[in-house]
Coordinates of C-alpha atoms in Angstrom, one line a residue:
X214 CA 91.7 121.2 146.0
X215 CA 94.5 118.9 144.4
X216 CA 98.2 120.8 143.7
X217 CA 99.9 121.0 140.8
X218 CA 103.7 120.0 142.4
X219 CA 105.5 121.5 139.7
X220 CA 104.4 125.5 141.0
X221 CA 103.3 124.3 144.7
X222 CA 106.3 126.2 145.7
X223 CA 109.1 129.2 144.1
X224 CA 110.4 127.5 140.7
X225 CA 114.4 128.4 140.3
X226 CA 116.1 131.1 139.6
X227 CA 116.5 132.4 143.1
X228 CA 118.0 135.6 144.1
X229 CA 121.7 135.5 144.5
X230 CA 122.4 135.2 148.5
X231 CA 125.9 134.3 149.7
X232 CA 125.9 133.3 153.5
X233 CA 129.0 132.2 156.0
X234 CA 128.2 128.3 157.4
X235 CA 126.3 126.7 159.3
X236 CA 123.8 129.5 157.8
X237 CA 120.5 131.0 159.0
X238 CA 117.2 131.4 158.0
X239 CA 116.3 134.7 158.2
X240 CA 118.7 135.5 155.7
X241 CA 117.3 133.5 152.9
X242 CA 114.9 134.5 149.9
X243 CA 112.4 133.2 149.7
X244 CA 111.9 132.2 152.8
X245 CA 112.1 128.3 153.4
X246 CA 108.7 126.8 154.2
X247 CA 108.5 124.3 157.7
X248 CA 104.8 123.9 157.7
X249 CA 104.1 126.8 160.4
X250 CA 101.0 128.0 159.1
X251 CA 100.1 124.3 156.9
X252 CA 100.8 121.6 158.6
X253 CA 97.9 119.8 160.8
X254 CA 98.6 117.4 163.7
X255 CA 95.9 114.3 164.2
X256 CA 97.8 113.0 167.2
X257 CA 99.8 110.2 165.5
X258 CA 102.5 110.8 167.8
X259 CA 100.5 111.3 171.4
X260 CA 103.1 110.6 174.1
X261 CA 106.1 110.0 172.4
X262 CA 109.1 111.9 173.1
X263 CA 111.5 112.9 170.4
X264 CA 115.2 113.8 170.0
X265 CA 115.9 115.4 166.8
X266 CA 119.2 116.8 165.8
X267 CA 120.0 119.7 163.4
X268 CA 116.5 121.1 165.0
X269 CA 116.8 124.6 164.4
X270 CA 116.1 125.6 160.4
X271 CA 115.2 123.4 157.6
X272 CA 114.4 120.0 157.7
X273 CA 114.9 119.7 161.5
X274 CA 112.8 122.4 162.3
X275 CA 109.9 121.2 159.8
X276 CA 109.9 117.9 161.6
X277 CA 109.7 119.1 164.8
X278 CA 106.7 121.6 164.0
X279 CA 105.0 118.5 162.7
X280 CA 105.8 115.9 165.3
X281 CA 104.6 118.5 168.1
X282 CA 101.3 119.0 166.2
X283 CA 101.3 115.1 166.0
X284 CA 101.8 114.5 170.3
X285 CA 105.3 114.7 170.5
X286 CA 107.2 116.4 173.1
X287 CA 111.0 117.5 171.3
X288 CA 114.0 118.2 172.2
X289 CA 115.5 120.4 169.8
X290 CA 119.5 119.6 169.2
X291 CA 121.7 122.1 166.9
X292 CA 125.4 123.4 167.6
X293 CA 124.7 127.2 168.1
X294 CA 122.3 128.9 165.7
X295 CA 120.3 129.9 168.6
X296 CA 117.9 132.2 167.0
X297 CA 116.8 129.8 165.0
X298 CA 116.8 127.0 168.1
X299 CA 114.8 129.6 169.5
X300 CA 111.9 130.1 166.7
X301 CA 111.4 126.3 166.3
X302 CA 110.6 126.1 170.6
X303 CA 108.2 128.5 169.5
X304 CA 106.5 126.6 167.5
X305 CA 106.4 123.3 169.6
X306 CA 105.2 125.3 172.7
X307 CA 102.4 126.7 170.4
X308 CA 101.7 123.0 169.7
X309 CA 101.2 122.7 173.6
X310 CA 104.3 120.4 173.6
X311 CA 107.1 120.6 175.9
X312 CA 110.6 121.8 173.8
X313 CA 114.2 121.4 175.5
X314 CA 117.0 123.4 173.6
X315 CA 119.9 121.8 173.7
X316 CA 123.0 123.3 172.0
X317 CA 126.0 121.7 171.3
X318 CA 128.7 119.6 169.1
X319 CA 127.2 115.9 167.8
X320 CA 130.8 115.4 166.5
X321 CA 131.7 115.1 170.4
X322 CA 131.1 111.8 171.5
X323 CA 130.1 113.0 175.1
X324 CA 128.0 115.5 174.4
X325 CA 125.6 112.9 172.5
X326 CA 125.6 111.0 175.0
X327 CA 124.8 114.0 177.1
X328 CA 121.5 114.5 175.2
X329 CA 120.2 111.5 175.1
X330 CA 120.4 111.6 178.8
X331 CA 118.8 115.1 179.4
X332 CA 116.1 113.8 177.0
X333 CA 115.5 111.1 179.5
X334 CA 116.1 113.0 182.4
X335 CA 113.5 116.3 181.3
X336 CA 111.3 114.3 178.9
X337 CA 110.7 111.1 181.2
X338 CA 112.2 108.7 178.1
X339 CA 113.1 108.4 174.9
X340 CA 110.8 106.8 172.2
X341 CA 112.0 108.2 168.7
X342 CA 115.5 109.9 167.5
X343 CA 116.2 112.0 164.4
X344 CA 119.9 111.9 163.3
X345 CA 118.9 114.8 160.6
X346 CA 122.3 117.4 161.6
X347 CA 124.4 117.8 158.3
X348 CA 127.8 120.0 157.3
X349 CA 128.5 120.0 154.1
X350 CA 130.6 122.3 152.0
X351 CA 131.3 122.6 148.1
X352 CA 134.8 121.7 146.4
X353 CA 136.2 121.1 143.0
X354 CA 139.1 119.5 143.8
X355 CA 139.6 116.9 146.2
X356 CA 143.0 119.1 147.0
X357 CA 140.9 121.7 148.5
X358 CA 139.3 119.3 150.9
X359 CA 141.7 119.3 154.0
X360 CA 141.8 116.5 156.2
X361 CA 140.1 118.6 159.1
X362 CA 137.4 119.0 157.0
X363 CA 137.1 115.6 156.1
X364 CA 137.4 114.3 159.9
X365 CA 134.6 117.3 160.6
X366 CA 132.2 116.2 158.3
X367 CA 132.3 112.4 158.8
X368 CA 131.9 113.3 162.8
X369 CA 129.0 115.6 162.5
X370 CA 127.4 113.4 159.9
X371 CA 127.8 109.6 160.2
X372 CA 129.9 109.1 163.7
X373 CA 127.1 111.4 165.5
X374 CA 124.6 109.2 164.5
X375 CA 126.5 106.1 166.0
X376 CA 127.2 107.7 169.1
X377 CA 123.1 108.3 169.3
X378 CA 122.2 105.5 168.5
X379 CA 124.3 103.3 170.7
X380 CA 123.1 105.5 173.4
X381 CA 119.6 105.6 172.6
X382 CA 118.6 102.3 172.2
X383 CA 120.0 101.6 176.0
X384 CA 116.9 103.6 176.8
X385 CA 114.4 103.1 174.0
X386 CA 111.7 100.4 174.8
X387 CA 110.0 98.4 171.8
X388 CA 108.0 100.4 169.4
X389 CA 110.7 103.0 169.3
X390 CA 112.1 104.3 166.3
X391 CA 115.0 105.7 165.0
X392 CA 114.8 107.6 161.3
X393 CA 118.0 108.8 160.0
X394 CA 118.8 111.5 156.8
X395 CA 120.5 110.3 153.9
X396 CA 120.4 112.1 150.8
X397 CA 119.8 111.9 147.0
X398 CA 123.6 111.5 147.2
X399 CA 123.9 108.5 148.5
X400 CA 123.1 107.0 144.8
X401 CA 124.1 109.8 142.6
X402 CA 127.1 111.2 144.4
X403 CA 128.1 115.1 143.2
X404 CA 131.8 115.2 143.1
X405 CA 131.8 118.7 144.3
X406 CA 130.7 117.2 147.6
X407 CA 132.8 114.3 147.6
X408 CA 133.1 114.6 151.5
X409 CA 129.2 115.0 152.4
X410 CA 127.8 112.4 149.5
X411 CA 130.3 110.0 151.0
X412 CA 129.4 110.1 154.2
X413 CA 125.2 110.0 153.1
X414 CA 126.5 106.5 151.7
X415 CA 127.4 105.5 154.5
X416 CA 124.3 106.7 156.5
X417 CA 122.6 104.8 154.2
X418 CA 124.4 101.3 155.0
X419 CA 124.4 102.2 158.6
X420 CA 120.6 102.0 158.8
X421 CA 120.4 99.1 156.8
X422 CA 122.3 97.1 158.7
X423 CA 121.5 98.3 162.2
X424 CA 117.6 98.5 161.5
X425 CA 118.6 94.2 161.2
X426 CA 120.8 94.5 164.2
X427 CA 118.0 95.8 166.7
X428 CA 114.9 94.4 164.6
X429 CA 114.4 91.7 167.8
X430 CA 114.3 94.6 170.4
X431 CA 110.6 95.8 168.6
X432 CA 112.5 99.1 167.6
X433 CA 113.0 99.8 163.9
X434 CA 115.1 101.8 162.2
X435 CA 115.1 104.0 158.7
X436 CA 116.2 106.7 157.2
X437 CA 115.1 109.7 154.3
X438 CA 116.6 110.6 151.4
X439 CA 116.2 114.1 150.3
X440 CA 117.1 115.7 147.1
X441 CA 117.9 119.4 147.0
X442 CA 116.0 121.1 149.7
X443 CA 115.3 125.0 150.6
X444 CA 117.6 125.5 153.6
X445 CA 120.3 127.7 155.2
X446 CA 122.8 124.9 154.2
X447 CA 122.1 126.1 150.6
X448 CA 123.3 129.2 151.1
X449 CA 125.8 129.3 153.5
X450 CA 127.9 126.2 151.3
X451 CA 127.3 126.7 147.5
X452 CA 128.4 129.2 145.0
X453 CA 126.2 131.8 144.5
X454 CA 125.3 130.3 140.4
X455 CA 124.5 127.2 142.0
X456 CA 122.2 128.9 144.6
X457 CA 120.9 130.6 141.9
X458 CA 119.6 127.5 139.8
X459 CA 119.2 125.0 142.9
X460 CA 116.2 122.8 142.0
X461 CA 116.4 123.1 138.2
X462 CA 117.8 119.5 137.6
X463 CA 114.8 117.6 139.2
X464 CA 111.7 116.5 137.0
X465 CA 109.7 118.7 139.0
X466 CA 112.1 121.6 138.1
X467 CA 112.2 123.4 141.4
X468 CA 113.8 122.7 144.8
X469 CA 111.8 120.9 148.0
X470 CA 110.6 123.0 150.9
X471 CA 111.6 121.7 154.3
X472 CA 107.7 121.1 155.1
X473 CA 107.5 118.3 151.9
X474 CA 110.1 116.2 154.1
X475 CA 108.0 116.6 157.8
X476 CA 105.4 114.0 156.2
X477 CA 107.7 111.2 155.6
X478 CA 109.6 111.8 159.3
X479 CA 106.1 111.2 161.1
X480 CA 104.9 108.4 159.2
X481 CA 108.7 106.8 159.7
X482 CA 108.1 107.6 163.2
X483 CA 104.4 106.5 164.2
X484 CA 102.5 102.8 165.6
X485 CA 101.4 103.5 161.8
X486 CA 104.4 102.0 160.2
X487 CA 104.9 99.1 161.8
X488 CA 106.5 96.8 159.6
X489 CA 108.6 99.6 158.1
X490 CA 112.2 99.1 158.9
X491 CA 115.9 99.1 157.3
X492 CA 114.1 101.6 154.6
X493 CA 115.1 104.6 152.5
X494 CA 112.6 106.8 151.3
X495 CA 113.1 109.1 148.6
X496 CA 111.9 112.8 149.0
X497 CA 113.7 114.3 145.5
X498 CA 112.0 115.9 142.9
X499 CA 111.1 113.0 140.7
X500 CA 115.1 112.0 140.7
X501 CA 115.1 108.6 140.8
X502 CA 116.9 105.9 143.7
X503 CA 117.2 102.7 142.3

């Protein structure tokens, strides 16, 4: 039977929660949906082996539920949130798919190189990345942003994906593909996360202009734009009033669930999209990217 989008999923207000960063799942109410009991594989990605960053809870952990039902083997990068690195392996080996954990700082240049190597060392290759790892935290004055924070967030979000990148495509082969998050921010920048919404910008122009870069190598390169999705960052980074009414100000008047974004990831990923590349596509709501 068709859904009705609008009440597919828990319509603001949610219950006041407060958590310390990076956040955690288990916490949250209602619990964020990753597909675990909905989402069916038809084998779009059989053989492909994927690295995918910010792997543990929300968006990263919805993807890599789905590519596993799709094929792939995963490699499941996150900094230390390891009972949540934990429950997403569960899900991929339940998929019969192999799932490396691999914890650690993408704002270290060596250490992304590090994973891109393990991935090829334990996974025999490397045939799709996922720069999807995000920080993220909520100011009303850019006085309150100090300039470690700034240096923090552009390292974790937009250097990270350039140290991956440079190091993946050394190994990828053509037909490989690299998808990359931006965000609804990226166009319609909230001030109270001047840092973050700067930096989706720039992920933005980054894929644009290396998806041209690398289009001659057969390997293609995109990137998804969510709008304000049901995760620990939520939480663990907002005020508890804007927790409370997070989702209200799209035209489907509720926030995303992580398992609306796995869809988009796979088809960005698979033989199917083909002569995709240097693309954004919108996951938001109903807000619009123009």
């Amino acid at each position: 039977m068709t859904q009705d989008p609008t009440t597919a999923y828990p319509q603001p207000p949610q219950p006041e929660q407060q958590q310390q960063p990076p956040g955690y799942t288990n916490p949250m109410h209602p619990k964020p949906d990753h597909g675990e009991q909905s989402y069916k594989g038809s084998g779009r990605l059989a053989g492909k082996v994927a690295l995918i960053t910010g792997a543990d809870s929300g968006i990263g952990r919805a993807v890599a539920i789905a590519f596993a039902r799709e094929g792939a083997d995963v490699v499941i990068s996150y900094l230390n949130e390891h009972e949540d690195a934990e429950e997403t392996a569960k899900w991929v080996r339940q998929a019969g798919r192999k799932a490396v954990m691999a914890p650690g700082d993408i704002g270290d240049p060596a250490h992304c190189r590090a994973l891109v190597q393990r991935t090829v060392e334990e996974l025999g290759g490397i045939s799709v990345l996922v720069n999807n790892a995000a920080m993220q935290r909520t100011h009303e004055s850019i006085d309150d942003i100090s300039d470690d924070e700034w240096d923090e967030t552009f390292r974790t979000n937009i250097h990270s994906q350039f140290y991956l990148c440079k190091a993946a495509l050394k190994q990828m082969k053509p037909g490989a593909a690299i998808v990359n998050t931006t965000s609804i921010n990226a166009k319609s920048p909230s001030p109270s996360l001047l840092a973050y919404a700067t930096t989706k910008g720039a992920i933005a122009n980054f894929t644009a202009g290396l998806a041209q870069l690398v289009a001659e190598k057969g390997i293609r390169v995109n990137c998804v734009a969510p709008g304000p999705i049901w995760t620990p960052l939520i939480p663990s980074t907002m005020p508890e009033e804007a927790v409370k009414s997070f989702g209200e100000n799209t035209p489907l008047g509720r926030a995303g669930q992580p398992a609306e974004l796995a869809p988009a990831y796979v088809m960005l990923a698979s033989d199917e999209s083909s002569y995709i590349t240097g693309a954004l596509i919108p996951v938001t709501g109903g807000r619009p990217m123009l």
